[in-house]
mmCIF file with all atom_site columns, C-alpha atoms in Angstrom:
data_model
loop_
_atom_site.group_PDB
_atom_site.id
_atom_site.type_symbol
_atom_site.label_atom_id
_atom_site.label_alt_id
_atom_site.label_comp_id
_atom_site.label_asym_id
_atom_site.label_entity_id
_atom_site.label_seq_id
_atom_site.pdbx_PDB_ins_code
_atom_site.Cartn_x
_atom_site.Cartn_y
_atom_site.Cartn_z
_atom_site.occupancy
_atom_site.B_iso_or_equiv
_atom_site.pdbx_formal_charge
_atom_site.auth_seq_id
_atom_site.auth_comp_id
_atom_site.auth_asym_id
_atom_site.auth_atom_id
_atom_site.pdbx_PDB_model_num
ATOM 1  C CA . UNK A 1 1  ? -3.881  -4.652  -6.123  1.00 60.00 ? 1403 UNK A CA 1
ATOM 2  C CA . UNK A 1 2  ? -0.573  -6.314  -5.120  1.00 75.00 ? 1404 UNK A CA 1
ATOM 3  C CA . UNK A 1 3  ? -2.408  -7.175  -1.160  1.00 85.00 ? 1405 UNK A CA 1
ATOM 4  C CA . UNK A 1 4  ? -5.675  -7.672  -2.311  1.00 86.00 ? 1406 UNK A CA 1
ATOM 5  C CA . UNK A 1 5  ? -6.674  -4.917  0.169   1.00 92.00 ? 1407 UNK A CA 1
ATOM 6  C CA . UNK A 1 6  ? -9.944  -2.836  0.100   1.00 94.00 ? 1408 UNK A CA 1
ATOM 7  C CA . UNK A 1 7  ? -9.889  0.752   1.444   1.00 95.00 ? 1409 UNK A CA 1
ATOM 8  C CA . UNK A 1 8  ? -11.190 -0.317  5.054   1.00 97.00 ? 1410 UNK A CA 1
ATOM 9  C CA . UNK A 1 9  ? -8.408  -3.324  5.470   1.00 96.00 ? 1411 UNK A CA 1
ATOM 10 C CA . UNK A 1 10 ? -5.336  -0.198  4.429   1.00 96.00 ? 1412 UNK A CA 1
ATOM 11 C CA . UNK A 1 11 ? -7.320  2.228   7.004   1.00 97.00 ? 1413 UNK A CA 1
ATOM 12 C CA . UNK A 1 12 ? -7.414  -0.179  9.397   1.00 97.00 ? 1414 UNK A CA 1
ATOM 13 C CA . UNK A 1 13 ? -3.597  -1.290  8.779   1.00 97.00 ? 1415 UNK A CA 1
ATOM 14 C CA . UNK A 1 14 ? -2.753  2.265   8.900   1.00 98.00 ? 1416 UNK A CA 1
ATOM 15 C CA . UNK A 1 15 ? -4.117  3.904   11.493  1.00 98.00 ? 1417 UNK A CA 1
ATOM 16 C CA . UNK A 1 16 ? -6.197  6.138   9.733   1.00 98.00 ? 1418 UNK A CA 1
ATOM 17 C CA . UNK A 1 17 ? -9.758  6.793   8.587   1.00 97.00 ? 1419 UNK A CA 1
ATOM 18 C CA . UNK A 1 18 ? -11.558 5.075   5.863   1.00 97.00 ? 1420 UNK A CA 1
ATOM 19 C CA . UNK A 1 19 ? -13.051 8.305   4.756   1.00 96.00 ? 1421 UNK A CA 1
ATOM 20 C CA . UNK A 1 20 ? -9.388  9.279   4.624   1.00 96.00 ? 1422 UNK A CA 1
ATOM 21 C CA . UNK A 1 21 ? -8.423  6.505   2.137   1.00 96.00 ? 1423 UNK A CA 1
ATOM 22 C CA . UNK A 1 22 ? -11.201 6.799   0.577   1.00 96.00 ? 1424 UNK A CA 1
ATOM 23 C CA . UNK A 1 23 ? -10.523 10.563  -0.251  1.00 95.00 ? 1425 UNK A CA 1
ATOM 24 C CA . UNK A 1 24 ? -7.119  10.344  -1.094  1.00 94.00 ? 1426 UNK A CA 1
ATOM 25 C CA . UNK A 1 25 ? -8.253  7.373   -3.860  1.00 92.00 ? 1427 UNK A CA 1
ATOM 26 C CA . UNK A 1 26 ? -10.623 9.285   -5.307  1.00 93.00 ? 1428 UNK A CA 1
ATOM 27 C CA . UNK A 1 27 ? -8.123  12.351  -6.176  1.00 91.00 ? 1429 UNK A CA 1
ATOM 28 C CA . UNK A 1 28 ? -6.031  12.641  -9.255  1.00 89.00 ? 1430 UNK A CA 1
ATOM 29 C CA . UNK A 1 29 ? -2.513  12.969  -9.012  1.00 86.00 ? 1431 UNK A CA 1
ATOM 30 C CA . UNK A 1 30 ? -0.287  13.291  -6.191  1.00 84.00 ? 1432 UNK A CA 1
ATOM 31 C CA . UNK A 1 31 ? -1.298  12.398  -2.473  1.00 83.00 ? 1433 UNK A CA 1
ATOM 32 C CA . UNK A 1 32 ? -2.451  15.558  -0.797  1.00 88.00 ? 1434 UNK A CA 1
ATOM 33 C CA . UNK A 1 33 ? -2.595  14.220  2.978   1.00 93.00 ? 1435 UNK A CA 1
ATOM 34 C CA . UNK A 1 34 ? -0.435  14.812  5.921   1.00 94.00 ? 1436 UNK A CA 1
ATOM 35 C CA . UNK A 1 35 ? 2.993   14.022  6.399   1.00 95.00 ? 1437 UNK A CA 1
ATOM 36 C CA . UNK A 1 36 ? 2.116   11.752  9.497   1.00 96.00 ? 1438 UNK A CA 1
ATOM 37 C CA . UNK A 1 37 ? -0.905  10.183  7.130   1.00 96.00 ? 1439 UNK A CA 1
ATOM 38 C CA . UNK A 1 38 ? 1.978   9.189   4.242   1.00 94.00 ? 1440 UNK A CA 1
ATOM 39 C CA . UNK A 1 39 ? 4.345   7.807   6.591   1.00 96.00 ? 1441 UNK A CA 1
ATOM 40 C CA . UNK A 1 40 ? 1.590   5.267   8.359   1.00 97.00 ? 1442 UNK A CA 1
ATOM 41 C CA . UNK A 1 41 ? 0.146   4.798   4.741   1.00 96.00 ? 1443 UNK A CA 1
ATOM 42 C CA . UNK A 1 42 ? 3.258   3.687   3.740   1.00 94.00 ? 1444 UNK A CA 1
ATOM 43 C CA . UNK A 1 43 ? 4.295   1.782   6.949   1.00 95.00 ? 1445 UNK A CA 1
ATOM 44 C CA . UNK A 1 44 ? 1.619   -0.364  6.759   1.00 96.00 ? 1446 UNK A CA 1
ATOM 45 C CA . UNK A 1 45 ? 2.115   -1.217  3.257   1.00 93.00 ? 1447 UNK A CA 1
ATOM 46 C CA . UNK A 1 46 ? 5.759   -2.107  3.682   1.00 93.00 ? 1448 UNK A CA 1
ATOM 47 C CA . UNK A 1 47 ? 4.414   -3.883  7.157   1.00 92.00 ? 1449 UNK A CA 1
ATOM 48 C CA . UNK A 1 48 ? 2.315   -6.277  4.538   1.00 90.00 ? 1450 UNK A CA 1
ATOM 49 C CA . UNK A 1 49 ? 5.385   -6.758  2.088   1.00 89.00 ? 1451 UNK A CA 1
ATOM 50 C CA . UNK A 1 50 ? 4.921   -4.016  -0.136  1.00 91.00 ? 1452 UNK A CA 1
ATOM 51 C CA . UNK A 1 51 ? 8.316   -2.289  -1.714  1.00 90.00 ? 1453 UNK A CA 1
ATOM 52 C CA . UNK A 1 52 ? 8.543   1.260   -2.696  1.00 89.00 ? 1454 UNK A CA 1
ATOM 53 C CA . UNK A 1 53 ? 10.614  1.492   -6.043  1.00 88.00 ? 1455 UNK A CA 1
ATOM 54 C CA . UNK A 1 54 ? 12.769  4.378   -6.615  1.00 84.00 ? 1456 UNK A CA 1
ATOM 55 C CA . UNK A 1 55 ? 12.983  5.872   -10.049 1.00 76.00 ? 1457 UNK A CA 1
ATOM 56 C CA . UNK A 1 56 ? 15.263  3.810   -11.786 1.00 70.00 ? 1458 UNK A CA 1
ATOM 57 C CA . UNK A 1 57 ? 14.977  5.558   -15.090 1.00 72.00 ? 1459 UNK A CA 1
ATOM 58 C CA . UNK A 1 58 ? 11.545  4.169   -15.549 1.00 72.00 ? 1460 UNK A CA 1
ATOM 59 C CA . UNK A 1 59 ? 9.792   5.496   -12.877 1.00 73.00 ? 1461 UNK A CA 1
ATOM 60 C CA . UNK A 1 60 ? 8.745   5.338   -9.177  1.00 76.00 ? 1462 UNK A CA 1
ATOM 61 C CA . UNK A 1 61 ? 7.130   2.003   -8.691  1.00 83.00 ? 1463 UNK A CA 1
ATOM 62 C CA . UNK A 1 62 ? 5.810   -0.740  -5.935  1.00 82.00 ? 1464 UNK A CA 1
ATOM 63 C CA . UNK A 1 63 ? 6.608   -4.464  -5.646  1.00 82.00 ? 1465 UNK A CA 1
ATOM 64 C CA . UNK A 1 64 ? 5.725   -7.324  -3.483  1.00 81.00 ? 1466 UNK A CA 1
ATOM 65 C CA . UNK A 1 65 ? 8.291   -8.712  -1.499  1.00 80.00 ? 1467 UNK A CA 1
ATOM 66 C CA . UNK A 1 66 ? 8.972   -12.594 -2.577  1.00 72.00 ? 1468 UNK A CA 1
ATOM 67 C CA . UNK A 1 67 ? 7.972   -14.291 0.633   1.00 64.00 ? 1469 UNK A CA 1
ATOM 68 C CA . UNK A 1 68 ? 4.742   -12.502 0.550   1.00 62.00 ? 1470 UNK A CA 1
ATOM 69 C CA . UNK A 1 69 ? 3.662   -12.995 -2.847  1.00 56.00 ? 1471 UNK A CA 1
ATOM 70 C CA . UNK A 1 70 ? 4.244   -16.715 -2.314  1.00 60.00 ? 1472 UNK A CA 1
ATOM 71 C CA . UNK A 1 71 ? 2.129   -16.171 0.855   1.00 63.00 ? 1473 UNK A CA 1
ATOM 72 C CA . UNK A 1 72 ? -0.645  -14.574 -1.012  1.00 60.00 ? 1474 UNK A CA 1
ATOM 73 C CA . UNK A 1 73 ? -0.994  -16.703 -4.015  1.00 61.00 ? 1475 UNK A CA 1
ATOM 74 C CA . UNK A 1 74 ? -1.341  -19.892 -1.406  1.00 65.00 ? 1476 UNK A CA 1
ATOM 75 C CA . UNK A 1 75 ? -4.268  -17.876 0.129   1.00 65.00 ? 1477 UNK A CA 1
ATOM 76 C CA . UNK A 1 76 ? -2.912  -17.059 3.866   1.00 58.00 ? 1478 UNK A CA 1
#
């Protein structure tokens, strides 16, 4: 949980439903949505500081952008 986010604060972020999130969370494996539902997922993850890590020979991965982890860990 690299924002601290619950489902409803990533819906909201995104654009989407909560049932949505909520859905997609609860299924195994890959993200069966909608093109337009990844790309506003996404967008408002990397709005928030969140990097999507290509596979570097380890795997895909995420990571918190410096400036927003310090922001985080002082509590704003």
């Amino acid at each position: 949980m690299l924002l601290r986010w619950d489902q409803k604060t990533l819906a909201e972020a995104a654009g989407v439903s909560h049932v949505t999130v909520r859905r997609l969370e609860a299924k195994p494996g890959p993200l069966a949505a909608g093109p337009s539902t990844i790309i506003k997922l996404r967008s408002a993850l990397e709005s928030a500081g969140i990097v999507f890590v290509e596979d570097d020979g380890e795997g895909h991965g995420l990571r918190l952008r410096k400036a927003q982890w310090r922001r985080i860990l002082e509590g704003n």
